[in-house]
Tab-separated table of C-alpha atoms and ligand atoms in Angstrom:
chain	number	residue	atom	x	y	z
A	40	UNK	CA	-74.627	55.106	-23.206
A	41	UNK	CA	-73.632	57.772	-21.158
A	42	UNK	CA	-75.685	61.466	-22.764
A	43	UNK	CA	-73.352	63.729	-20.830
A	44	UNK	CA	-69.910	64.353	-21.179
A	45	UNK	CA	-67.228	63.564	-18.465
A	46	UNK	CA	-64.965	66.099	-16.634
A	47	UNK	CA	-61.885	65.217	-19.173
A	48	UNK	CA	-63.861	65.034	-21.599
A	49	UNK	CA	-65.268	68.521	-21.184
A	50	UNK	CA	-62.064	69.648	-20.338
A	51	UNK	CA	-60.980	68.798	-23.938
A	52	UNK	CA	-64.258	70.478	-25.416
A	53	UNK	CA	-63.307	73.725	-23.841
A	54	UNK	CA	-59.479	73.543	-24.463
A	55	UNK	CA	-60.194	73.121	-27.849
A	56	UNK	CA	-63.312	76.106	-28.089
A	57	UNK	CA	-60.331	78.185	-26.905
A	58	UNK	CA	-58.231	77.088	-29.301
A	59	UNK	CA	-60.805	77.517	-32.020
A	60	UNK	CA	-61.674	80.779	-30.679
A	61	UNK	CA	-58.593	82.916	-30.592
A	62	UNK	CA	-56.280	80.926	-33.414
A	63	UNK	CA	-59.467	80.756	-35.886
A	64	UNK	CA	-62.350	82.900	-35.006
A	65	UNK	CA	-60.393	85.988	-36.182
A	66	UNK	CA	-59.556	84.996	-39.519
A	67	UNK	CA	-62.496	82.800	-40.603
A	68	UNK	CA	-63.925	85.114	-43.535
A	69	UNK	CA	-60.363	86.440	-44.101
A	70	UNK	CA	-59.839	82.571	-45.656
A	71	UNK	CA	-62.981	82.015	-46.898
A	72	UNK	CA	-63.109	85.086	-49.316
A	73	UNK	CA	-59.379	84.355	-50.456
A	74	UNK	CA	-59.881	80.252	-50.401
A	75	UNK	CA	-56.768	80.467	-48.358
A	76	UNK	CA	-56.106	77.081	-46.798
A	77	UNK	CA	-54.684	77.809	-43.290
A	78	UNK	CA	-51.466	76.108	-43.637
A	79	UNK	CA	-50.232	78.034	-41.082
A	80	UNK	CA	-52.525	76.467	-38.456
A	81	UNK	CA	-51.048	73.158	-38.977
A	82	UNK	CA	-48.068	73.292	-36.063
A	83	UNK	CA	-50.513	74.398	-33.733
A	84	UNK	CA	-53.053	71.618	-34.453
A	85	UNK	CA	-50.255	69.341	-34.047
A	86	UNK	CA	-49.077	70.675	-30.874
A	87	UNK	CA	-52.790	69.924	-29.454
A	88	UNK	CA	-52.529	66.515	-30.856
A	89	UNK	CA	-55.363	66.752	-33.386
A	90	UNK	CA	-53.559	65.711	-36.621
A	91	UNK	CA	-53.778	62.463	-34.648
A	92	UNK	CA	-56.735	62.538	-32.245
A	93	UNK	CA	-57.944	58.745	-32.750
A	94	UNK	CA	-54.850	56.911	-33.057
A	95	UNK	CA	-52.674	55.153	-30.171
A	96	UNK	CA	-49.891	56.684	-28.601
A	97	UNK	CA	-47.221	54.283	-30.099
A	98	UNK	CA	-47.453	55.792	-33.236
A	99	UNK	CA	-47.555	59.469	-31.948
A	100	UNK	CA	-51.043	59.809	-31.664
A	101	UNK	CA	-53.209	61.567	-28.647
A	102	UNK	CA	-54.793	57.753	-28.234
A	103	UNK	CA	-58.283	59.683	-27.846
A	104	UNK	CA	-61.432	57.574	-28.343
A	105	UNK	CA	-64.100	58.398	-30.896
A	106	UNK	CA	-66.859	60.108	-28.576
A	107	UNK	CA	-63.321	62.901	-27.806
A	108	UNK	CA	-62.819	63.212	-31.321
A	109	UNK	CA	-66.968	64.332	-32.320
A	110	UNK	CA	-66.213	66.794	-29.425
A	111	UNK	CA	-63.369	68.183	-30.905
A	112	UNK	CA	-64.641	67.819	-34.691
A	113	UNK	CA	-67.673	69.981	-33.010
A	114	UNK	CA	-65.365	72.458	-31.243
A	115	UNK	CA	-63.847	73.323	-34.570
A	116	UNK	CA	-67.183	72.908	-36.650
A	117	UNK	CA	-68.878	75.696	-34.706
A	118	UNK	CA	-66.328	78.216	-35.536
A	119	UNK	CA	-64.736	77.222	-39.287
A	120	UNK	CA	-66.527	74.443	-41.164
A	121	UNK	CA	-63.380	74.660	-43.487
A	122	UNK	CA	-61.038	73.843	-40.522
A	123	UNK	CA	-63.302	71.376	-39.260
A	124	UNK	CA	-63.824	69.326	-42.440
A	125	UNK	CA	-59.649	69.227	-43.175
A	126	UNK	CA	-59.004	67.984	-39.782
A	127	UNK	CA	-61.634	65.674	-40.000
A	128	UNK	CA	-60.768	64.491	-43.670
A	129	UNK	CA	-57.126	64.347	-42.383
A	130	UNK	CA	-57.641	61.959	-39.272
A	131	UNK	CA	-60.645	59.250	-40.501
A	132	UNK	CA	-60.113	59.322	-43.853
A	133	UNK	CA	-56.198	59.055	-44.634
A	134	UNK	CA	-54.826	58.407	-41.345
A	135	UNK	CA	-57.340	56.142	-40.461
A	136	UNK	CA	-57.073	54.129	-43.670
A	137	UNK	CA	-53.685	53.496	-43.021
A	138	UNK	CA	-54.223	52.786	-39.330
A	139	UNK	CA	-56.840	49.997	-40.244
A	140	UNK	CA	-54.998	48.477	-42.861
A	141	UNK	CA	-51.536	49.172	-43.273
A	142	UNK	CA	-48.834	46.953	-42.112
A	143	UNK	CA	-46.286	47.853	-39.456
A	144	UNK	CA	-44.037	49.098	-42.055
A	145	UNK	CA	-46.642	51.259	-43.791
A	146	UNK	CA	-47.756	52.848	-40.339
A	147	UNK	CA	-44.692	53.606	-39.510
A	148	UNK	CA	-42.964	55.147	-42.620
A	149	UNK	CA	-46.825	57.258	-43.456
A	150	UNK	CA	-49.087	57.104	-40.614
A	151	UNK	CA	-46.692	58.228	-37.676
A	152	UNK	CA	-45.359	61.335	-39.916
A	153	UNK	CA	-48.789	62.016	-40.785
A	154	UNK	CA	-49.676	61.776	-36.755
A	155	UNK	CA	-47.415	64.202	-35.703
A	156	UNK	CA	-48.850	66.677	-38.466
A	157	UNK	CA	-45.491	66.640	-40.595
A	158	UNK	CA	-47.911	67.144	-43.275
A	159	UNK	CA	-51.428	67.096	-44.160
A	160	UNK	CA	-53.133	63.188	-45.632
A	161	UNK	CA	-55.288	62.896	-48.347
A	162	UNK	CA	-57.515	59.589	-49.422
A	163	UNK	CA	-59.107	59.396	-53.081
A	164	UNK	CA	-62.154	57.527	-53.838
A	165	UNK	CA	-64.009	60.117	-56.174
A	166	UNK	CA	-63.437	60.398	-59.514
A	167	UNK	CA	-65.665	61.737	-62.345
A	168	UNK	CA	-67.523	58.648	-63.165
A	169	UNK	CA	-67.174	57.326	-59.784
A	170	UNK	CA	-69.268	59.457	-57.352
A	171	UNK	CA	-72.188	57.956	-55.282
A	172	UNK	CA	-71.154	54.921	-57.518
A	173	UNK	CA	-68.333	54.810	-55.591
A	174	UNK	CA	-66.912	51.554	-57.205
A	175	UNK	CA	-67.484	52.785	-60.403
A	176	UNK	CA	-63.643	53.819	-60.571
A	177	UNK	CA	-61.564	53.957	-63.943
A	178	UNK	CA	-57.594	54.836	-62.465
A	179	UNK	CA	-56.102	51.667	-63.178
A	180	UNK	CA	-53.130	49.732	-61.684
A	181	UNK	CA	-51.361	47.634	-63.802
A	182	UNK	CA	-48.596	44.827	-62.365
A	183	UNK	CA	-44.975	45.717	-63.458
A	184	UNK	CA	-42.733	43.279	-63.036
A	185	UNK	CA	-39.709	45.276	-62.100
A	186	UNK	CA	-39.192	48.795	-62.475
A	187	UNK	CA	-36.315	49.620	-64.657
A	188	UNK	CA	-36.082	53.048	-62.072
A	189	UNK	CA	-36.381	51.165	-58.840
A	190	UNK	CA	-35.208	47.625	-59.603
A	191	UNK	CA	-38.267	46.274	-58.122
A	192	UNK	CA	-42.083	45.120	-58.791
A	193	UNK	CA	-44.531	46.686	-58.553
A	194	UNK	CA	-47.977	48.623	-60.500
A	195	UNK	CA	-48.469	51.326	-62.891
A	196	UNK	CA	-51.525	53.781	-62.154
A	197	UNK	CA	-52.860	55.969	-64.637
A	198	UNK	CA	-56.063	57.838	-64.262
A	199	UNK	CA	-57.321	61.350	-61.859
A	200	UNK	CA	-59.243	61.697	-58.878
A	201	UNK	CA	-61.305	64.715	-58.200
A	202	UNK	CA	-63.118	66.388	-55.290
A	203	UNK	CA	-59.832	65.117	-52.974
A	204	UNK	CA	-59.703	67.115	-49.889
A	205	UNK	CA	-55.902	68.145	-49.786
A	206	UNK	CA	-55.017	66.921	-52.891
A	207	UNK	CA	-52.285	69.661	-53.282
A	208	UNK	CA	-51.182	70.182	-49.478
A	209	UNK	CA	-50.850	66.465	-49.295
A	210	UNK	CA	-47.620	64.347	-49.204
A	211	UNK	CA	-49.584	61.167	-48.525
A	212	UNK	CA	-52.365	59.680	-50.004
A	213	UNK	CA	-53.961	56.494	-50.431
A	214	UNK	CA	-56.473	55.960	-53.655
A	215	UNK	CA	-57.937	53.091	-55.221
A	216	UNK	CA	-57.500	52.175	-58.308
A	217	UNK	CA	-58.799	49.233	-60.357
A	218	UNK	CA	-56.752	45.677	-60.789
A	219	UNK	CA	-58.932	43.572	-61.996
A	220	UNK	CA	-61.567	44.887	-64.017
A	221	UNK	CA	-63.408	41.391	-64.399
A	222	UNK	CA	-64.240	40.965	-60.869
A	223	UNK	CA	-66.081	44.348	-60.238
A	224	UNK	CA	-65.886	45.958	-56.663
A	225	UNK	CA	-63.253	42.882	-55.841
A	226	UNK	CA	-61.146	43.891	-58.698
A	227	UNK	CA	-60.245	47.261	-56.749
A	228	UNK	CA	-57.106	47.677	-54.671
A	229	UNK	CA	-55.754	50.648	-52.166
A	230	UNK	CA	-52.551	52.010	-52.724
A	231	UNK	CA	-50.552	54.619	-50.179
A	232	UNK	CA	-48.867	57.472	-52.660
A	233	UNK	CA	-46.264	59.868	-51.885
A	234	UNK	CA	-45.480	63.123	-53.576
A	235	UNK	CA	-41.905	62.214	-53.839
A	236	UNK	CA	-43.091	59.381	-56.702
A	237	UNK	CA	-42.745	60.770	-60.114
A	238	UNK	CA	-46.175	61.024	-62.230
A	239	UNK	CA	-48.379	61.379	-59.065
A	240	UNK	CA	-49.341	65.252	-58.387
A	241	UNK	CA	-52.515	67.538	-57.281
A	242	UNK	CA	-54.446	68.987	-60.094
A	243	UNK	CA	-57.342	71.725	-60.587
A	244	UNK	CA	-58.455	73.567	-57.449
A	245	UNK	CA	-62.367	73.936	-57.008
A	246	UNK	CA	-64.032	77.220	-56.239
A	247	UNK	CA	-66.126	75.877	-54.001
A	248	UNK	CA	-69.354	77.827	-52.510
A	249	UNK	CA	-68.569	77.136	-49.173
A	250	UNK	CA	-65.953	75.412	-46.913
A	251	UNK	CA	-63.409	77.510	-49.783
A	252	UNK	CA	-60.712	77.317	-46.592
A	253	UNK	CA	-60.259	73.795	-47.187
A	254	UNK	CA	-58.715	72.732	-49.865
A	255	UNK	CA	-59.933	70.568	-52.609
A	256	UNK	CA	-58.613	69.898	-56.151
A	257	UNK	CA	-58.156	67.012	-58.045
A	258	UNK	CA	-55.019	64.099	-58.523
A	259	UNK	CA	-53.968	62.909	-61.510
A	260	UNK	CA	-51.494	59.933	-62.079
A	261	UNK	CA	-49.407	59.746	-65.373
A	262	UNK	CA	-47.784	56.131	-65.402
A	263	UNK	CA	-46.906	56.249	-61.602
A	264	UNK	CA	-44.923	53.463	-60.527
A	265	UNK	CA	-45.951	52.208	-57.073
A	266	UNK	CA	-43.931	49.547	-55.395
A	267	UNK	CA	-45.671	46.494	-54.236
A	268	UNK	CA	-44.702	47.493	-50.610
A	269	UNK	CA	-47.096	50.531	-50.937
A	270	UNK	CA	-50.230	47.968	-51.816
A	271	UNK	CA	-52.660	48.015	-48.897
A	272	UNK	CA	-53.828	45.065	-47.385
A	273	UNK	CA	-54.537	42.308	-50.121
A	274	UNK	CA	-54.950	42.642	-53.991
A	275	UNK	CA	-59.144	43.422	-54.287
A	276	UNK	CA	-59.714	44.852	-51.185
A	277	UNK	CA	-59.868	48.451	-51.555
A	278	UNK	CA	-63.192	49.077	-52.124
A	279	UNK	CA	-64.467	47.104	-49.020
A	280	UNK	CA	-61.652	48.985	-46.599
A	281	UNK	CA	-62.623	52.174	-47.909
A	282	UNK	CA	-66.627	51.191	-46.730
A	283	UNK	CA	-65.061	50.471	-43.496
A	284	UNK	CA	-63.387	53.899	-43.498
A	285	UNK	CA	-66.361	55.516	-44.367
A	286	UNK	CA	-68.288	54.206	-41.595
A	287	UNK	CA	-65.785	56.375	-39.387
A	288	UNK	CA	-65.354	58.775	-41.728
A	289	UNK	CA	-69.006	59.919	-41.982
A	290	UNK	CA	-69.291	60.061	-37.726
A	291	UNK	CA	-66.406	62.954	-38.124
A	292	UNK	CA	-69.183	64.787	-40.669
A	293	UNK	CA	-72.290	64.472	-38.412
A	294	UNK	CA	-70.001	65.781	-35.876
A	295	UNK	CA	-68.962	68.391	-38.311
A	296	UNK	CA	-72.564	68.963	-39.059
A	297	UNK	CA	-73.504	69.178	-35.401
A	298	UNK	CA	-70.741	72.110	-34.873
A	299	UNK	CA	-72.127	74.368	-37.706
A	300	UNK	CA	-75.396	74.134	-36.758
A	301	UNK	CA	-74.635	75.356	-32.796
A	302	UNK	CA	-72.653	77.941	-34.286
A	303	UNK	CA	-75.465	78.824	-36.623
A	304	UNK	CA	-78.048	78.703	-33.980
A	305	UNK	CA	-75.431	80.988	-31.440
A	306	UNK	CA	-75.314	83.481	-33.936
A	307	UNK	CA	-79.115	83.251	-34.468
A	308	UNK	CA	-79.774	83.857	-30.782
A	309	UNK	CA	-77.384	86.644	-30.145
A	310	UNK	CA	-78.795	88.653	-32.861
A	311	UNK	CA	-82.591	87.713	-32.527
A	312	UNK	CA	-81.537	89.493	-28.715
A	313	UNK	CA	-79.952	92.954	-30.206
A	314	UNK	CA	-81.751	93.274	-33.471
A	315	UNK	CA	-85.139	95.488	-32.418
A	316	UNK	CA	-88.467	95.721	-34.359
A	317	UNK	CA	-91.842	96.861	-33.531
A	318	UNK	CA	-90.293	98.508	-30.548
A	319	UNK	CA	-88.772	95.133	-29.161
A	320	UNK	CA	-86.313	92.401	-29.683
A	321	UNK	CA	-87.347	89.569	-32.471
A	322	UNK	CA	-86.511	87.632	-29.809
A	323	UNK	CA	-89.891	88.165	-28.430
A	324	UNK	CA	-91.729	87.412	-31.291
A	325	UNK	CA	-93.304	83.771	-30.861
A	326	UNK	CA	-92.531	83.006	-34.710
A	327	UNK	CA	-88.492	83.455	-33.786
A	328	UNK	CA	-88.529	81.803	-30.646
A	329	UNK	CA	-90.236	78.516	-32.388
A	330	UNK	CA	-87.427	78.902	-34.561
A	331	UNK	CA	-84.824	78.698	-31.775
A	332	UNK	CA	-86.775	76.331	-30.330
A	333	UNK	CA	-86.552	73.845	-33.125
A	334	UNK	CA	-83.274	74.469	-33.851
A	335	UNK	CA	-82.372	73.758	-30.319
A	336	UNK	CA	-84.186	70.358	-29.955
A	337	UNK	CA	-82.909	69.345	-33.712
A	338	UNK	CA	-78.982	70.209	-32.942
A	339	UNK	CA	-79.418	68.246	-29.344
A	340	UNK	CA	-80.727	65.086	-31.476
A	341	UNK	CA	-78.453	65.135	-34.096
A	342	UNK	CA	-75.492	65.688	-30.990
A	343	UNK	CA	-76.799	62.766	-29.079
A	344	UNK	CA	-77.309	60.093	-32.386
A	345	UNK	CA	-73.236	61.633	-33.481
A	346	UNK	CA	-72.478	60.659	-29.836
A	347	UNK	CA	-73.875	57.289	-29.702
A	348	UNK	CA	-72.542	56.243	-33.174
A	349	UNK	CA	-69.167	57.501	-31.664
A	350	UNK	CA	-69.383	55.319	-28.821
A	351	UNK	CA	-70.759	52.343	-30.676
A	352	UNK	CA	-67.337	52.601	-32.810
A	353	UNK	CA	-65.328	53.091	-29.583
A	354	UNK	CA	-67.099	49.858	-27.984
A	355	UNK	CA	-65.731	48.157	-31.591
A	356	UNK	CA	-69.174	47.379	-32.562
A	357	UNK	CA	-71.000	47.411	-36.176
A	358	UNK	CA	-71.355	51.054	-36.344
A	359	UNK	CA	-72.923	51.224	-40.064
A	360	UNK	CA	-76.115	51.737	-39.715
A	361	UNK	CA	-75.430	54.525	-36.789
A	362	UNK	CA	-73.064	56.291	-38.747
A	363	UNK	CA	-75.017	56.591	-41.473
A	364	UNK	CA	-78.393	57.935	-39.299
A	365	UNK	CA	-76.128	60.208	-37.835
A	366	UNK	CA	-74.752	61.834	-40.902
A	367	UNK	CA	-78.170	61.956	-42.501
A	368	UNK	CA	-79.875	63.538	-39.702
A	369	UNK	CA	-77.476	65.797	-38.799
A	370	UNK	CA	-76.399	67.089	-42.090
A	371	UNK	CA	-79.824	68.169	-42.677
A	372	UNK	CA	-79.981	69.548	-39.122
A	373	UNK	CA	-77.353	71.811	-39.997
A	374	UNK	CA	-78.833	73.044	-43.580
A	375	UNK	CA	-82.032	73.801	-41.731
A	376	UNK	CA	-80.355	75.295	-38.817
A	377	UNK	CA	-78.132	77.879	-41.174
A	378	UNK	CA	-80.987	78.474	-43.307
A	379	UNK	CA	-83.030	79.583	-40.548
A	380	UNK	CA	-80.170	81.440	-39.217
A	381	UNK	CA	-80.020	83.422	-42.129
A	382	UNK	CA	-83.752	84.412	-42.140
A	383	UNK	CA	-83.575	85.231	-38.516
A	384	UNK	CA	-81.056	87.705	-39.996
A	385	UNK	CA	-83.307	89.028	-43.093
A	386	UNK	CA	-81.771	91.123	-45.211
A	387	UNK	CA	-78.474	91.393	-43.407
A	388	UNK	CA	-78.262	87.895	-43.065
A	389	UNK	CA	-77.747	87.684	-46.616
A	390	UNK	CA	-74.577	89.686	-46.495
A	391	UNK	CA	-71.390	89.045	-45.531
A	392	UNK	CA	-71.128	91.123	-42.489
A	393	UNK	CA	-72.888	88.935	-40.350
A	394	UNK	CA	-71.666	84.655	-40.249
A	395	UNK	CA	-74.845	83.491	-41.372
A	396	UNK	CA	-74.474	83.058	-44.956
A	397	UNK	CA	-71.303	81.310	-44.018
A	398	UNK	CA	-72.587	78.684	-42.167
A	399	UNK	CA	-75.396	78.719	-44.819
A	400	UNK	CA	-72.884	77.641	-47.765
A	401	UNK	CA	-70.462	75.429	-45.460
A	402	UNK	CA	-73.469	73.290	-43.807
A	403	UNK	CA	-74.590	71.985	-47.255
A	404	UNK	CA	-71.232	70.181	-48.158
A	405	UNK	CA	-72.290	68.196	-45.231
A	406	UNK	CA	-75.110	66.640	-47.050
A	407	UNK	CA	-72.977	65.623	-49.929
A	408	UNK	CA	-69.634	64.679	-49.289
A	409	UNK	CA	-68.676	61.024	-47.599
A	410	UNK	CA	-71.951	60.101	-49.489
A	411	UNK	CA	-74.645	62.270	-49.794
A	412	UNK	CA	-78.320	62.131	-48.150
A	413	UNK	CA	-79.707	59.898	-50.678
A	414	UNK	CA	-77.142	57.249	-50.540
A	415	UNK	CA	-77.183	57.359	-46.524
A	416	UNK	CA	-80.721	56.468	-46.595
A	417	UNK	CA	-80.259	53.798	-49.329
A	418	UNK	CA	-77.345	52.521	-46.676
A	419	UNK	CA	-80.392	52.555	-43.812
A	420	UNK	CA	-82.886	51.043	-45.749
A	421	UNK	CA	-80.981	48.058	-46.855
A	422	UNK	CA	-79.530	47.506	-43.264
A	423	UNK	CA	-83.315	47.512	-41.958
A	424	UNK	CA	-84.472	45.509	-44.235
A	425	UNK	CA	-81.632	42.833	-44.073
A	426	UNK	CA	-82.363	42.998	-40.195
A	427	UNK	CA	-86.081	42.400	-40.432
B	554	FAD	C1	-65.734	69.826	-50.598
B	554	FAD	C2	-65.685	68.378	-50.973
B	554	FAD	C3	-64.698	67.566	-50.430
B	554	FAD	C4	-64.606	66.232	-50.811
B	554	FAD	N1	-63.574	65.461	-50.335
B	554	FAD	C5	-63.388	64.208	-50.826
B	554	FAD	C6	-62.224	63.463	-50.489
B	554	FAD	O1	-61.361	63.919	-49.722
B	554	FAD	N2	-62.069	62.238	-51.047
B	554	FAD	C7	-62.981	61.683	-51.908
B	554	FAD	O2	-62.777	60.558	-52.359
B	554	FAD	N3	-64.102	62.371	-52.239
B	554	FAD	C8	-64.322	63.618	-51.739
B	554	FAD	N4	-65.443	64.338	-52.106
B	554	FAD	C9	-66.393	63.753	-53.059
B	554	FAD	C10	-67.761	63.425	-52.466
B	554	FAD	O3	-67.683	62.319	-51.603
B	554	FAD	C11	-68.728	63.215	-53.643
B	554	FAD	O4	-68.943	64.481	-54.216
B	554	FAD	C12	-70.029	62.577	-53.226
B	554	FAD	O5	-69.828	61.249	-52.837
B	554	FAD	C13	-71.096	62.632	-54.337
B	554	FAD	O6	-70.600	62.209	-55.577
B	554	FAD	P1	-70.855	63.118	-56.893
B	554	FAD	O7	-70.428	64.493	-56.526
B	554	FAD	O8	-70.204	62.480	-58.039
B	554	FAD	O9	-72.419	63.126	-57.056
B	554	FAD	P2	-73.320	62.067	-57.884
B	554	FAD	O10	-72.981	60.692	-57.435
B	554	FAD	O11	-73.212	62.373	-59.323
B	554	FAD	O12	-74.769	62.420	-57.366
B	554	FAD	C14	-75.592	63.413	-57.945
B	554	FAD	C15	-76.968	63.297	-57.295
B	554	FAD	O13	-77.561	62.020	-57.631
B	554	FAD	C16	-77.921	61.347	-56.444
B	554	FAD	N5	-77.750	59.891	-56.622
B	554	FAD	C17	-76.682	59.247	-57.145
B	554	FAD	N6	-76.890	57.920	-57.121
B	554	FAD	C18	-78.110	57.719	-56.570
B	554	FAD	C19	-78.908	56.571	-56.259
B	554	FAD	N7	-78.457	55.332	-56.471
B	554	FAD	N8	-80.133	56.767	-55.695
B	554	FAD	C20	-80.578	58.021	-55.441
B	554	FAD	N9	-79.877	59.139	-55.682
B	554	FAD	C21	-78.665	58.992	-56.244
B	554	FAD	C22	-76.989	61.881	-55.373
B	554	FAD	O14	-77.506	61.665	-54.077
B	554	FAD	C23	-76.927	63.353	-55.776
B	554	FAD	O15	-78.059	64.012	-55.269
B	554	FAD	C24	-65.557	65.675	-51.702
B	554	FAD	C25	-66.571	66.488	-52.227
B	554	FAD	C26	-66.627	67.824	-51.894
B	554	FAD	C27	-67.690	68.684	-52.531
């Protein structure tokens, strides 16, 4: 594996810094205190092609491979968490569901809309008794033979999803919902939804602690007919595409992870320079520079295991057991980087008039969501020991 970056691909890294720099940089705590999702920014991300960095230029997309898109994810990470984690959430959850397993139909009536940012993708797997026990869902799809509305066959889903990234902003988005309840995890199918379908709709918004620019709220589904053309894949399926998803899905939040924590440790250095004690910058004090210095050498090794997980998935490899390291490592990389940011800081570090305390409360989502620290290590573990 190449550990450096090549001259295009740096020249995307620093289009998009800009990018992130003068269209988000000046409004990030504007957003975050009002929980404002930046719809606004949505034309613009489109018009840089990253509402569809990973996918093929046939169906719209910027046909960028996976080691482009954790520079990008990064590029956005170190400046808004919030932007970082819709754009993320948007191409390798959603987008990337349907470009794995839709059929030519699917992708192009939802995936090439959803490409050229016509409107923001949403995937549901979380509901209230279905968390780390991700199979553990109760929405329920029931056959109907023919819909007296639309003449045709199809299911039924009734249930809610919560904790669903663009649940309201959405017009698309595919959720799983059981179909046979007597075969377990194979009993669990993946729909695509559209907001135009009557008794499908976005529910309760959190107020979350951090990453409040992104939106998250629940779905809830009130007898929602869904034709048989919007089934994904095969009956029973679901659950095992949306592992495959995930495996993607959780590179985009190490990359995520990786970007707060350089912004974090940025903001560390640049005040641990200006802010003067004891007749001299902190900076010179051996206890902050062994901060900075582990900081440093943490962020570089969570960058370089995001970057070779990346390029394992671009090489079309297993990418499991990568993915999951990655997200695990640097997840907590970026906890421990904020937190230290913050106490580089002191006191004003716990205000709101410096960005520590932001990256502080938008680096811990990053330990939780796409499966939390505990379940990436129980995803290790079994993949070493199977291997041994
Ligand atoms: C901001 C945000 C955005 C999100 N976006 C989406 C989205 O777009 N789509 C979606 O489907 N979901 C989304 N989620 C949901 C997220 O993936 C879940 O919150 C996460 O998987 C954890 O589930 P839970 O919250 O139910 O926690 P629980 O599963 O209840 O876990 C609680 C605690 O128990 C631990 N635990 C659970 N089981 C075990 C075990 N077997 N061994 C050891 N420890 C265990 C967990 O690690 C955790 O520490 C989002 C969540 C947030 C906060």
């Amino acid at each position: 594996m190449n550990f450096e970056l090549s001259e295009d691909q740096l020249q995307i890294k620093y289009s998009v810094r800009e990018f992130a720099e003068s269209e988000i940089r000046p409004y990030v705590m504007e957003w975050d205190e009002a929980q404002h999702f930046p719809e606004e920014l949505r034309p613009k991300l489109a018009e840089l092609g990253l509402m569809g960095i990973i996918f093929p230029e046939e169906y719209g997309g910027a046909g960028m491979g996976y080691v482009e898109y954790v520079t990008i994810i990064e590029e956005i990470g170190r400046v808004c968490g919030s932007v970082g984690l819709s754009v993320a959430a948007h191409n390798s959850l959603c987008s990337n569901h349907l470009f794995m397993f839709a059929n030519e139909t699917q992708k192009q009536k939802y995936l090439v809309p959803l490409v050229s940012g016509e409107s923001w993708g949403a995937w549901g797997l979380t509901e209230s008794q279905a968390g780390s026990d991700s199979a553990g869902t109760r929405t329920t799809a029931v056959r109907t033979e023919a819909s007296q509305a639309e003449g045709k066959a199809g299911w039924t889903v009734n249930g809610s999803k919560n904790f669903i990234t663009h649940a309201l902003a959405c017009q698309t988005l595919v959720a799983v919902a059981v179909t046979d309840k007597e075969k377990g995890n194979r009993g669990i199918s993946a729909f695509i939804f559209d907001k135009s379908m009557e008794g499908f709709d976005g529910d309760k918004k959190e107020n979350k602690v951090g990453m409040r620019a992104s939106e998250t709220a629940s779905v809830v589904f009130e007898d929602c007919f869904v034709p048989q053309e919007n089934l994904l894949g095969n009956e029973g399926e679901g659950f095992l595409q949306c592992m495959q998803v995930l495996d993607g899905g959780r590179i985009s939040i190490a990359a995520l992870s990786v970007g707060i924590a350089q912004g974090a440790y940025e903001a560390a250095v640049k005040y641990a320079k200006e802010r003067q004690q004891f007749g001299k910058a902190i900076a010179e004090f051996q206890a902050i520079q062994f901060k900075l210095a582990d900081m440093a050498t943490q962020i570089e090794c969570a960058r370089l295991l995001t970057r070779q997980a990346a390029a394992t998935k671009d090489a079309g490899k297993p990418v499991t057991q990568r993915s999951a390291m990655a997200k695990l490592y640097a997840s907590e990389t970026a906890v421990r980087a904020a937190e230290e940011c913050v106490q580089i800081h002191g006191g004003y570090g716990y205000t709101k008039d410096y960005p520590a305390e932001k990256y502080w409360r938008d680096s811990k989502l990053c330990t939780i969501g796409e499966g939390t620290s505990e379940i990436q290590r129980i995803v290790i573990a079994k993949n070493l020991l199977r291997s041994m």
